[in-house]
mmCIF file with all atom_site columns, N, CA and C in Angstrom:
data_model
loop_
_atom_site.group_PDB
_atom_site.id
_atom_site.type_symbol
_atom_site.label_atom_id
_atom_site.label_alt_id
_atom_site.label_comp_id
_atom_site.label_asym_id
_atom_site.label_entity_id
_atom_site.label_seq_id
_atom_site.pdbx_PDB_ins_code
_atom_site.Cartn_x
_atom_site.Cartn_y
_atom_site.Cartn_z
_atom_site.occupancy
_atom_site.B_iso_or_equiv
_atom_site.pdbx_formal_charge
_atom_site.auth_seq_id
_atom_site.auth_comp_id
_atom_site.auth_asym_id
_atom_site.auth_atom_id
_atom_site.pdbx_PDB_model_num
ATOM 1   N N  . MET A 1 1  ? -113.868 -77.617 -172.270 1.00 0.00 ? 1  MET A N  1
ATOM 2   C CA . MET A 1 1  ? -113.423 -77.660 -171.031 1.00 0.00 ? 1  MET A CA 1
ATOM 3   C C  . MET A 1 1  ? -112.418 -78.729 -170.806 1.00 0.00 ? 1  MET A C  1
ATOM 4   N N  . LYS A 1 2  ? -111.465 -78.671 -170.037 1.00 0.00 ? 2  LYS A N  1
ATOM 5   C CA . LYS A 1 2  ? -110.426 -79.740 -169.880 1.00 0.00 ? 2  LYS A CA 1
ATOM 6   C C  . LYS A 1 2  ? -110.762 -80.735 -168.847 1.00 0.00 ? 2  LYS A C  1
ATOM 7   N N  . LYS A 1 3  ? -110.108 -81.878 -169.034 1.00 0.00 ? 3  LYS A N  1
ATOM 8   C CA . LYS A 1 3  ? -110.508 -82.973 -168.214 1.00 0.00 ? 3  LYS A CA 1
ATOM 9   C C  . LYS A 1 3  ? -110.304 -82.694 -166.653 1.00 0.00 ? 3  LYS A C  1
ATOM 10  N N  . ARG A 1 4  ? -109.349 -81.872 -166.361 1.00 0.00 ? 4  ARG A N  1
ATOM 11  C CA . ARG A 1 4  ? -109.065 -81.573 -164.909 1.00 0.00 ? 4  ARG A CA 1
ATOM 12  C C  . ARG A 1 4  ? -110.170 -80.751 -164.306 1.00 0.00 ? 4  ARG A C  1
ATOM 13  N N  . HIS A 1 5  ? -110.804 -79.884 -165.257 1.00 0.00 ? 5  HIS A N  1
ATOM 14  C CA . HIS A 1 5  ? -111.908 -79.123 -164.706 1.00 0.00 ? 5  HIS A CA 1
ATOM 15  C C  . HIS A 1 5  ? -113.193 -79.926 -164.536 1.00 0.00 ? 5  HIS A C  1
ATOM 16  N N  . ILE A 1 6  ? -113.351 -80.902 -165.370 1.00 0.00 ? 6  ILE A N  1
ATOM 17  C CA . ILE A 1 6  ? -114.422 -81.774 -165.160 1.00 0.00 ? 6  ILE A CA 1
ATOM 18  C C  . ILE A 1 6  ? -114.199 -82.553 -164.114 1.00 0.00 ? 6  ILE A C  1
ATOM 19  N N  . GLN A 1 7  ? -112.935 -82.991 -163.689 1.00 0.00 ? 7  GLN A N  1
ATOM 20  C CA . GLN A 1 7  ? -112.687 -83.666 -162.444 1.00 0.00 ? 7  GLN A CA 1
ATOM 21  C C  . GLN A 1 7  ? -113.058 -82.918 -161.219 1.00 0.00 ? 7  GLN A C  1
ATOM 22  N N  . LYS A 1 8  ? -112.714 -81.607 -161.253 1.00 0.00 ? 8  LYS A N  1
ATOM 23  C CA . LYS A 1 8  ? -113.172 -80.691 -160.116 1.00 0.00 ? 8  LYS A CA 1
ATOM 24  C C  . LYS A 1 8  ? -114.560 -80.665 -159.868 1.00 0.00 ? 8  LYS A C  1
ATOM 25  N N  . LEU A 1 9  ? -115.314 -80.639 -160.956 1.00 0.00 ? 9  LEU A N  1
ATOM 26  C CA . LEU A 1 9  ? -116.795 -80.712 -160.844 1.00 0.00 ? 9  LEU A CA 1
ATOM 27  C C  . LEU A 1 9  ? -117.341 -81.989 -160.319 1.00 0.00 ? 9  LEU A C  1
ATOM 28  N N  . ILE A 1 10 ? -116.691 -83.105 -160.609 1.00 0.00 ? 10 ILE A N  1
ATOM 29  C CA . ILE A 1 10 ? -117.003 -84.382 -160.119 1.00 0.00 ? 10 ILE A CA 1
ATOM 30  C C  . ILE A 1 10 ? -116.743 -84.470 -158.696 1.00 0.00 ? 10 ILE A C  1
ATOM 31  N N  . VAL A 1 11 ? -115.561 -83.967 -158.252 1.00 0.00 ? 11 VAL A N  1
ATOM 32  C CA . VAL A 1 11 ? -115.323 -83.880 -156.779 1.00 0.00 ? 11 VAL A CA 1
ATOM 33  C C  . VAL A 1 11 ? -116.238 -83.075 -156.055 1.00 0.00 ? 11 VAL A C  1
ATOM 34  N N  . LEU A 1 12 ? -116.639 -82.057 -156.663 1.00 0.00 ? 12 LEU A N  1
ATOM 35  C CA . LEU A 1 12 ? -117.624 -81.127 -156.010 1.00 0.00 ? 12 LEU A CA 1
ATOM 36  C C  . LEU A 1 12 ? -118.971 -81.873 -155.818 1.00 0.00 ? 12 LEU A C  1
ATOM 37  N N  . GLY A 1 13 ? -119.310 -82.606 -156.728 1.00 0.00 ? 13 GLY A N  1
ATOM 38  C CA . GLY A 1 13 ? -120.504 -83.453 -156.740 1.00 0.00 ? 13 GLY A CA 1
ATOM 39  C C  . GLY A 1 13 ? -120.469 -84.614 -155.710 1.00 0.00 ? 13 GLY A C  1
ATOM 40  N N  . ILE A 1 14 ? -119.371 -85.158 -155.659 1.00 0.00 ? 14 ILE A N  1
ATOM 41  C CA . ILE A 1 14 ? -119.129 -86.176 -154.536 1.00 0.00 ? 14 ILE A CA 1
ATOM 42  C C  . ILE A 1 14 ? -119.199 -85.605 -153.085 1.00 0.00 ? 14 ILE A C  1
ATOM 43  N N  . GLY A 1 15 ? -118.559 -84.488 -152.948 1.00 0.00 ? 15 GLY A N  1
ATOM 44  C CA . GLY A 1 15 ? -118.521 -83.782 -151.686 1.00 0.00 ? 15 GLY A CA 1
ATOM 45  C C  . GLY A 1 15 ? -119.959 -83.282 -151.307 1.00 0.00 ? 15 GLY A C  1
ATOM 46  N N  . LEU A 1 16 ? -120.711 -82.839 -152.377 1.00 0.00 ? 16 LEU A N  1
ATOM 47  C CA . LEU A 1 16 ? -122.143 -82.475 -152.037 1.00 0.00 ? 16 LEU A CA 1
ATOM 48  C C  . LEU A 1 16 ? -122.894 -83.686 -151.674 1.00 0.00 ? 16 LEU A C  1
ATOM 49  N N  . TRP A 1 17 ? -122.748 -84.754 -152.340 1.00 0.00 ? 17 TRP A N  1
ATOM 50  C CA . TRP A 1 17 ? -123.461 -85.861 -151.968 1.00 0.00 ? 17 TRP A CA 1
ATOM 51  C C  . TRP A 1 17 ? -123.149 -86.341 -150.463 1.00 0.00 ? 17 TRP A C  1
ATOM 52  N N  . MET A 1 18 ? -122.034 -86.219 -150.148 1.00 0.00 ? 18 MET A N  1
ATOM 53  C CA . MET A 1 18 ? -121.663 -86.533 -148.692 1.00 0.00 ? 18 MET A CA 1
ATOM 54  C C  . MET A 1 18 ? -122.246 -85.634 -147.867 1.00 0.00 ? 18 MET A C  1
ATOM 55  N N  . LEU A 1 19 ? -122.201 -84.415 -148.110 1.00 0.00 ? 19 LEU A N  1
ATOM 56  C CA . LEU A 1 19 ? -122.849 -83.362 -147.109 1.00 0.00 ? 19 LEU A CA 1
ATOM 57  C C  . LEU A 1 19 ? -124.316 -83.332 -147.076 1.00 0.00 ? 19 LEU A C  1
ATOM 58  N N  . PHE A 1 20 ? -125.033 -83.845 -148.181 1.00 0.00 ? 20 PHE A N  1
ATOM 59  C CA . PHE A 1 20 ? -126.383 -83.930 -148.136 1.00 0.00 ? 20 PHE A CA 1
ATOM 60  C C  . PHE A 1 20 ? -126.942 -85.281 -147.752 1.00 0.00 ? 20 PHE A C  1
ATOM 61  N N  . ASN A 1 21 ? -125.990 -86.103 -147.322 1.00 0.00 ? 21 ASN A N  1
ATOM 62  C CA . ASN A 1 21 ? -126.350 -87.470 -146.936 1.00 0.00 ? 21 ASN A CA 1
ATOM 63  C C  . ASN A 1 21 ? -126.866 -87.460 -145.453 1.00 0.00 ? 21 ASN A C  1
ATOM 64  N N  . VAL A 1 22 ? -127.473 -88.501 -145.012 1.00 0.00 ? 22 VAL A N  1
ATOM 65  C CA . VAL A 1 22 ? -128.301 -88.485 -143.782 1.00 0.00 ? 22 VAL A CA 1
ATOM 66  C C  . VAL A 1 22 ? -127.381 -88.158 -142.517 1.00 0.00 ? 22 VAL A C  1
ATOM 67  N N  . PRO A 1 23 ? -126.255 -88.682 -142.299 1.00 0.00 ? 23 PRO A N  1
ATOM 68  C CA . PRO A 1 23 ? -125.457 -88.257 -141.114 1.00 0.00 ? 23 PRO A CA 1
ATOM 69  C C  . PRO A 1 23 ? -125.311 -86.924 -140.870 1.00 0.00 ? 23 PRO A C  1
ATOM 70  N N  . PHE A 1 24 ? -124.907 -86.160 -141.927 1.00 0.00 ? 24 PHE A N  1
ATOM 71  C CA . PHE A 1 24 ? -124.712 -84.746 -141.873 1.00 0.00 ? 24 PHE A CA 1
ATOM 72  C C  . PHE A 1 24 ? -125.923 -83.948 -141.684 1.00 0.00 ? 24 PHE A C  1
ATOM 73  N N  . ILE A 1 25 ? -127.036 -84.439 -142.283 1.00 0.00 ? 25 ILE A N  1
ATOM 74  C CA . ILE A 1 25 ? -128.225 -83.816 -142.161 1.00 0.00 ? 25 ILE A CA 1
ATOM 75  C C  . ILE A 1 25 ? -128.742 -83.922 -140.704 1.00 0.00 ? 25 ILE A C  1
ATOM 76  N N  . LEU A 1 26 ? -128.642 -85.061 -140.115 1.00 0.00 ? 26 LEU A N  1
ATOM 77  C CA . LEU A 1 26 ? -129.102 -85.336 -138.709 1.00 0.00 ? 26 LEU A CA 1
ATOM 78  C C  . LEU A 1 26 ? -128.202 -84.511 -137.689 1.00 0.00 ? 26 LEU A C  1
ATOM 79  N N  . LEU A 1 27 ? -127.027 -84.138 -138.157 1.00 0.00 ? 27 LEU A N  1
ATOM 80  C CA . LEU A 1 27 ? -126.295 -83.181 -137.208 1.00 0.00 ? 27 LEU A CA 1
ATOM 81  C C  . LEU A 1 27 ? -126.784 -81.957 -136.984 1.00 0.00 ? 27 LEU A C  1
ATOM 82  N N  . CYS A 1 28 ? -127.479 -81.381 -138.063 1.00 0.00 ? 28 CYS A N  1
ATOM 83  C CA . CYS A 1 28 ? -128.041 -80.087 -138.029 1.00 0.00 ? 28 CYS A CA 1
ATOM 84  C C  . CYS A 1 28 ? -129.599 -80.084 -137.792 1.00 0.00 ? 28 CYS A C  1
ATOM 85  N N  . ASN A 1 29 ? -130.144 -81.211 -137.510 1.00 0.00 ? 29 ASN A N  1
ATOM 86  C CA . ASN A 1 29 ? -131.569 -81.371 -137.345 1.00 0.00 ? 29 ASN A CA 1
ATOM 87  C C  . ASN A 1 29 ? -131.935 -81.174 -135.931 1.00 0.00 ? 29 ASN A C  1
ATOM 88  N N  . SER A 1 30 ? -131.965 -79.940 -135.505 1.00 0.00 ? 30 SER A N  1
ATOM 89  C CA . SER A 1 30 ? -132.247 -79.560 -134.014 1.00 0.00 ? 30 SER A CA 1
ATOM 90  C C  . SER A 1 30 ? -133.380 -78.536 -133.908 1.00 0.00 ? 30 SER A C  1
ATOM 91  N N  . ALA A 1 31 ? -133.844 -78.303 -132.758 1.00 0.00 ? 31 ALA A N  1
ATOM 92  C CA . ALA A 1 31 ? -134.847 -77.250 -132.546 1.00 0.00 ? 31 ALA A CA 1
ATOM 93  C C  . ALA A 1 31 ? -134.284 -75.932 -132.361 1.00 0.00 ? 31 ALA A C  1
ATOM 94  N N  . ASP A 1 32 ? -132.985 -75.822 -132.362 1.00 0.00 ? 32 ASP A N  1
ATOM 95  C CA . ASP A 1 32 ? -132.346 -74.475 -132.181 1.00 0.00 ? 32 ASP A CA 1
ATOM 96  C C  . ASP A 1 32 ? -132.546 -73.633 -133.476 1.00 0.00 ? 32 ASP A C  1
ATOM 97  N N  . ALA A 1 33 ? -132.479 -72.235 -133.177 1.00 0.00 ? 33 ALA A N  1
ATOM 98  C CA . ALA A 1 33 ? -132.664 -71.356 -134.317 1.00 0.00 ? 33 ALA A CA 1
ATOM 99  C C  . ALA A 1 33 ? -131.724 -70.234 -134.160 1.00 0.00 ? 33 ALA A C  1
ATOM 100 N N  . PHE A 1 34 ? -131.243 -69.610 -135.382 1.00 0.00 ? 34 PHE A N  1
ATOM 101 C CA . PHE A 1 34 ? -130.458 -68.424 -135.433 1.00 0.00 ? 34 PHE A CA 1
ATOM 102 C C  . PHE A 1 34 ? -131.152 -67.363 -136.024 1.00 0.00 ? 34 PHE A C  1
ATOM 103 N N  . PHE A 1 35 ? -131.455 -66.323 -135.454 1.00 0.00 ? 35 PHE A N  1
ATOM 104 C CA . PHE A 1 35 ? -132.479 -65.280 -135.744 1.00 0.00 ? 35 PHE A CA 1
ATOM 105 C C  . PHE A 1 35 ? -133.808 -65.751 -136.302 1.00 0.00 ? 35 PHE A C  1
ATOM 106 N N  . GLY A 1 36 ? -134.349 -66.824 -135.567 1.00 0.00 ? 36 GLY A N  1
ATOM 107 C CA . GLY A 1 36 ? -135.567 -67.377 -135.936 1.00 0.00 ? 36 GLY A CA 1
ATOM 108 C C  . GLY A 1 36 ? -135.585 -68.269 -137.020 1.00 0.00 ? 36 GLY A C  1
ATOM 109 N N  . ILE A 1 37 ? -134.503 -68.635 -137.772 1.00 0.00 ? 37 ILE A N  1
ATOM 110 C CA . ILE A 1 37 ? -134.311 -69.655 -138.770 1.00 0.00 ? 37 ILE A CA 1
ATOM 111 C C  . ILE A 1 37 ? -133.746 -70.859 -138.235 1.00 0.00 ? 37 ILE A C  1
ATOM 112 N N  . PRO A 1 38 ? -134.380 -71.916 -138.477 1.00 0.00 ? 38 PRO A N  1
ATOM 113 C CA . PRO A 1 38 ? -133.830 -73.247 -137.909 1.00 0.00 ? 38 PRO A CA 1
ATOM 114 C C  . PRO A 1 38 ? -132.425 -73.482 -138.508 1.00 0.00 ? 38 PRO A C  1
ATOM 115 N N  . PHE A 1 39 ? -131.553 -74.106 -137.757 1.00 0.00 ? 39 PHE A N  1
ATOM 116 C CA . PHE A 1 39 ? -130.268 -74.491 -138.172 1.00 0.00 ? 39 PHE A CA 1
ATOM 117 C C  . PHE A 1 39 ? -130.289 -75.504 -139.465 1.00 0.00 ? 39 PHE A C  1
ATOM 118 N N  . PHE A 1 40 ? -131.339 -76.225 -139.435 1.00 0.00 ? 40 PHE A N  1
ATOM 119 C CA . PHE A 1 40 ? -131.468 -77.126 -140.698 1.00 0.00 ? 40 PHE A CA 1
ATOM 120 C C  . PHE A 1 40 ? -131.494 -76.504 -142.024 1.00 0.00 ? 40 PHE A C  1
ATOM 121 N N  . TYR A 1 41 ? -132.283 -75.383 -141.937 1.00 0.00 ? 41 TYR A N  1
ATOM 122 C CA . TYR A 1 41 ? -132.474 -74.556 -143.209 1.00 0.00 ? 41 TYR A CA 1
ATOM 123 C C  . TYR A 1 41 ? -131.268 -73.755 -143.424 1.00 0.00 ? 41 TYR A C  1
ATOM 124 N N  . ILE A 1 42 ? -130.559 -73.178 -142.550 1.00 0.00 ? 42 ILE A N  1
ATOM 125 C CA . ILE A 1 42 ? -129.235 -72.468 -142.729 1.00 0.00 ? 42 ILE A CA 1
ATOM 126 C C  . ILE A 1 42 ? -128.236 -73.451 -143.375 1.00 0.00 ? 42 ILE A C  1
ATOM 127 N N  . TYR A 1 43 ? -128.105 -74.685 -142.735 1.00 0.00 ? 43 TYR A N  1
ATOM 128 C CA . TYR A 1 43 ? -127.146 -75.617 -143.282 1.00 0.00 ? 43 TYR A CA 1
ATOM 129 C C  . TYR A 1 43 ? -127.485 -75.882 -144.680 1.00 0.00 ? 43 TYR A C  1
ATOM 130 N N  . LEU A 1 44 ? -128.735 -76.315 -145.088 1.00 0.00 ? 44 LEU A N  1
ATOM 131 C CA . LEU A 1 44 ? -129.122 -76.792 -146.421 1.00 0.00 ? 44 LEU A CA 1
ATOM 132 C C  . LEU A 1 44 ? -128.793 -75.549 -147.451 1.00 0.00 ? 44 LEU A C  1
ATOM 133 N N  . PHE A 1 45 ? -129.280 -74.392 -147.059 1.00 0.00 ? 45 PHE A N  1
ATOM 134 C CA . PHE A 1 45 ? -129.131 -73.245 -148.074 1.00 0.00 ? 45 PHE A CA 1
ATOM 135 C C  . PHE A 1 45 ? -127.758 -72.775 -148.228 1.00 0.00 ? 45 PHE A C  1
ATOM 136 N N  . SER A 1 46 ? -127.126 -72.767 -147.061 1.00 0.00 ? 46 SER A N  1
ATOM 137 C CA . SER A 1 46 ? -125.551 -72.234 -147.230 1.00 0.00 ? 46 SER A CA 1
ATOM 138 C C  . SER A 1 46 ? -124.710 -73.401 -148.045 1.00 0.00 ? 46 SER A C  1
ATOM 139 N N  . ILE A 1 47 ? -124.978 -74.657 -147.824 1.00 0.00 ? 47 ILE A N  1
ATOM 140 C CA . ILE A 1 47 ? -124.248 -75.575 -148.628 1.00 0.00 ? 47 ILE A CA 1
ATOM 141 C C  . ILE A 1 47 ? -124.638 -75.475 -150.164 1.00 0.00 ? 47 ILE A C  1
ATOM 142 N N  . TRP A 1 48 ? -125.937 -75.247 -150.447 1.00 0.00 ? 48 TRP A N  1
ATOM 143 C CA . TRP A 1 48 ? -126.397 -75.075 -151.741 1.00 0.00 ? 48 TRP A CA 1
ATOM 144 C C  . TRP A 1 48 ? -125.789 -73.924 -152.410 1.00 0.00 ? 48 TRP A C  1
ATOM 145 N N  . ILE A 1 49 ? -125.741 -72.753 -151.649 1.00 0.00 ? 49 ILE A N  1
ATOM 146 C CA . ILE A 1 49 ? -125.261 -71.510 -152.202 1.00 0.00 ? 49 ILE A CA 1
ATOM 147 C C  . ILE A 1 49 ? -123.786 -71.653 -152.540 1.00 0.00 ? 49 ILE A C  1
ATOM 148 N N  . LEU A 1 50 ? -123.057 -72.176 -151.619 1.00 0.00 ? 50 LEU A N  1
ATOM 149 C CA . LEU A 1 50 ? -121.576 -72.536 -151.798 1.00 0.00 ? 50 LEU A CA 1
ATOM 150 C C  . LEU A 1 50 ? -121.357 -73.339 -153.016 1.00 0.00 ? 50 LEU A C  1
ATOM 151 N N  . ALA A 1 51 ? -122.217 -74.306 -153.222 1.00 0.00 ? 51 ALA A N  1
ATOM 152 C CA . ALA A 1 51 ? -122.009 -75.324 -154.346 1.00 0.00 ? 51 ALA A CA 1
ATOM 153 C C  . ALA A 1 51 ? -122.238 -74.428 -155.648 1.00 0.00 ? 51 ALA A C  1
ATOM 154 N N  . VAL A 1 52 ? -123.140 -73.707 -155.646 1.00 0.00 ? 52 VAL A N  1
ATOM 155 C CA . VAL A 1 52 ? -123.460 -72.916 -156.911 1.00 0.00 ? 52 VAL A CA 1
ATOM 156 C C  . VAL A 1 52 ? -122.259 -71.967 -157.192 1.00 0.00 ? 52 VAL A C  1
ATOM 157 N N  . LEU A 1 53 ? -121.826 -71.276 -156.117 1.00 0.00 ? 53 LEU A N  1
ATOM 158 C CA . LEU A 1 53 ? -120.630 -70.358 -156.358 1.00 0.00 ? 53 LEU A CA 1
ATOM 159 C C  . LEU A 1 53 ? -119.464 -71.090 -156.773 1.00 0.00 ? 53 LEU A C  1
ATOM 160 N N  . ILE A 1 54 ? -119.173 -72.210 -156.157 1.00 0.00 ? 54 ILE A N  1
ATOM 161 C CA . ILE A 1 54 ? -117.901 -72.910 -156.529 1.00 0.00 ? 54 ILE A CA 1
ATOM 162 C C  . ILE A 1 54 ? -118.120 -73.428 -157.952 1.00 0.00 ? 54 ILE A C  1
ATOM 163 N N  . SER A 1 55 ? -119.154 -74.047 -158.324 1.00 0.00 ? 55 SER A N  1
ATOM 164 C CA . SER A 1 55 ? -119.307 -74.584 -159.615 1.00 0.00 ? 55 SER A CA 1
ATOM 165 C C  . SER A 1 55 ? -119.346 -73.401 -160.710 1.00 0.00 ? 55 SER A C  1
ATOM 166 N N  . PHE A 1 56 ? -119.887 -72.222 -160.442 1.00 0.00 ? 56 PHE A N  1
ATOM 167 C CA . PHE A 1 56 ? -119.839 -71.007 -161.236 1.00 0.00 ? 56 PHE A CA 1
ATOM 168 C C  . PHE A 1 56 ? -118.498 -70.618 -161.479 1.00 0.00 ? 56 PHE A C  1
ATOM 169 N N  . LEU A 1 57 ? -117.622 -70.554 -160.342 1.00 0.00 ? 57 LEU A N  1
ATOM 170 C CA . LEU A 1 57 ? -116.200 -70.173 -160.495 1.00 0.00 ? 57 LEU A CA 1
ATOM 171 C C  . LEU A 1 57 ? -115.379 -71.157 -161.329 1.00 0.00 ? 57 LEU A C  1
ATOM 172 N N  . ILE A 1 58 ? -115.695 -72.472 -161.247 1.00 0.00 ? 58 ILE A N  1
ATOM 173 C CA . ILE A 1 58 ? -114.823 -73.413 -161.955 1.00 0.00 ? 58 ILE A CA 1
ATOM 174 C C  . ILE A 1 58 ? -115.308 -73.226 -163.464 1.00 0.00 ? 58 ILE A C  1
ATOM 175 N N  . ILE A 1 59 ? -116.497 -73.142 -163.732 1.00 0.00 ? 59 ILE A N  1
ATOM 176 C CA . ILE A 1 59 ? -116.995 -73.113 -165.177 1.00 0.00 ? 59 ILE A CA 1
ATOM 177 C C  . ILE A 1 59 ? -116.577 -71.784 -165.770 1.00 0.00 ? 59 ILE A C  1
ATOM 178 N N  . HIS A 1 60 ? -116.763 -70.574 -165.073 1.00 0.00 ? 60 HIS A N  1
ATOM 179 C CA . HIS A 1 60 ? -116.555 -69.411 -165.576 1.00 0.00 ? 60 HIS A CA 1
ATOM 180 C C  . HIS A 1 60 ? -115.041 -69.051 -165.819 1.00 0.00 ? 60 HIS A C  1
ATOM 181 N N  . LYS A 1 61 ? -114.249 -69.536 -164.873 1.00 0.00 ? 61 LYS A N  1
ATOM 182 C CA . LYS A 1 61 ? -112.831 -69.337 -165.020 1.00 0.00 ? 61 LYS A CA 1
ATOM 183 C C  . LYS A 1 61 ? -112.123 -70.285 -166.008 1.00 0.00 ? 61 LYS A C  1
ATOM 184 N N  . TYR A 1 62 ? -112.650 -71.403 -166.128 1.00 0.00 ? 62 TYR A N  1
ATOM 185 C CA . TYR A 1 62 ? -111.988 -72.443 -166.948 1.00 0.00 ? 62 TYR A CA 1
ATOM 186 C C  . TYR A 1 62 ? -112.707 -72.756 -168.235 1.00 0.00 ? 62 TYR A C  1
ATOM 187 N N  . ASN A 1 63 ? -113.858 -72.089 -168.537 1.00 0.00 ? 63 ASN A N  1
ATOM 188 C CA . ASN A 1 63 ? -114.547 -72.369 -169.705 1.00 0.00 ? 63 ASN A CA 1
ATOM 189 C C  . ASN A 1 63 ? -113.704 -71.837 -171.035 1.00 0.00 ? 63 ASN A C  1
ATOM 190 N N  . GLU A 1 64 ? -113.386 -72.703 -171.753 1.00 0.00 ? 64 GLU A N  1
ATOM 191 C CA . GLU A 1 64 ? -112.363 -72.473 -172.948 1.00 0.00 ? 64 GLU A CA 1
ATOM 192 C C  . GLU A 1 64 ? -113.094 -72.967 -174.161 1.00 0.00 ? 64 GLU A C  1
#
């Protein structure tokens, strides 16, 4: 894997660290729900799924 692809994964990790940090978590920590699912869980799992998909695309597309 080339250095620029590793850099993309590092940037993804830093972005995830920022999104899973306390200020962003507290923004979604409310009693409201969407189809019976709290927004907190929707936020956590949607960010997690997006992170998995983006990292898969980076690794799968650029694995040499």
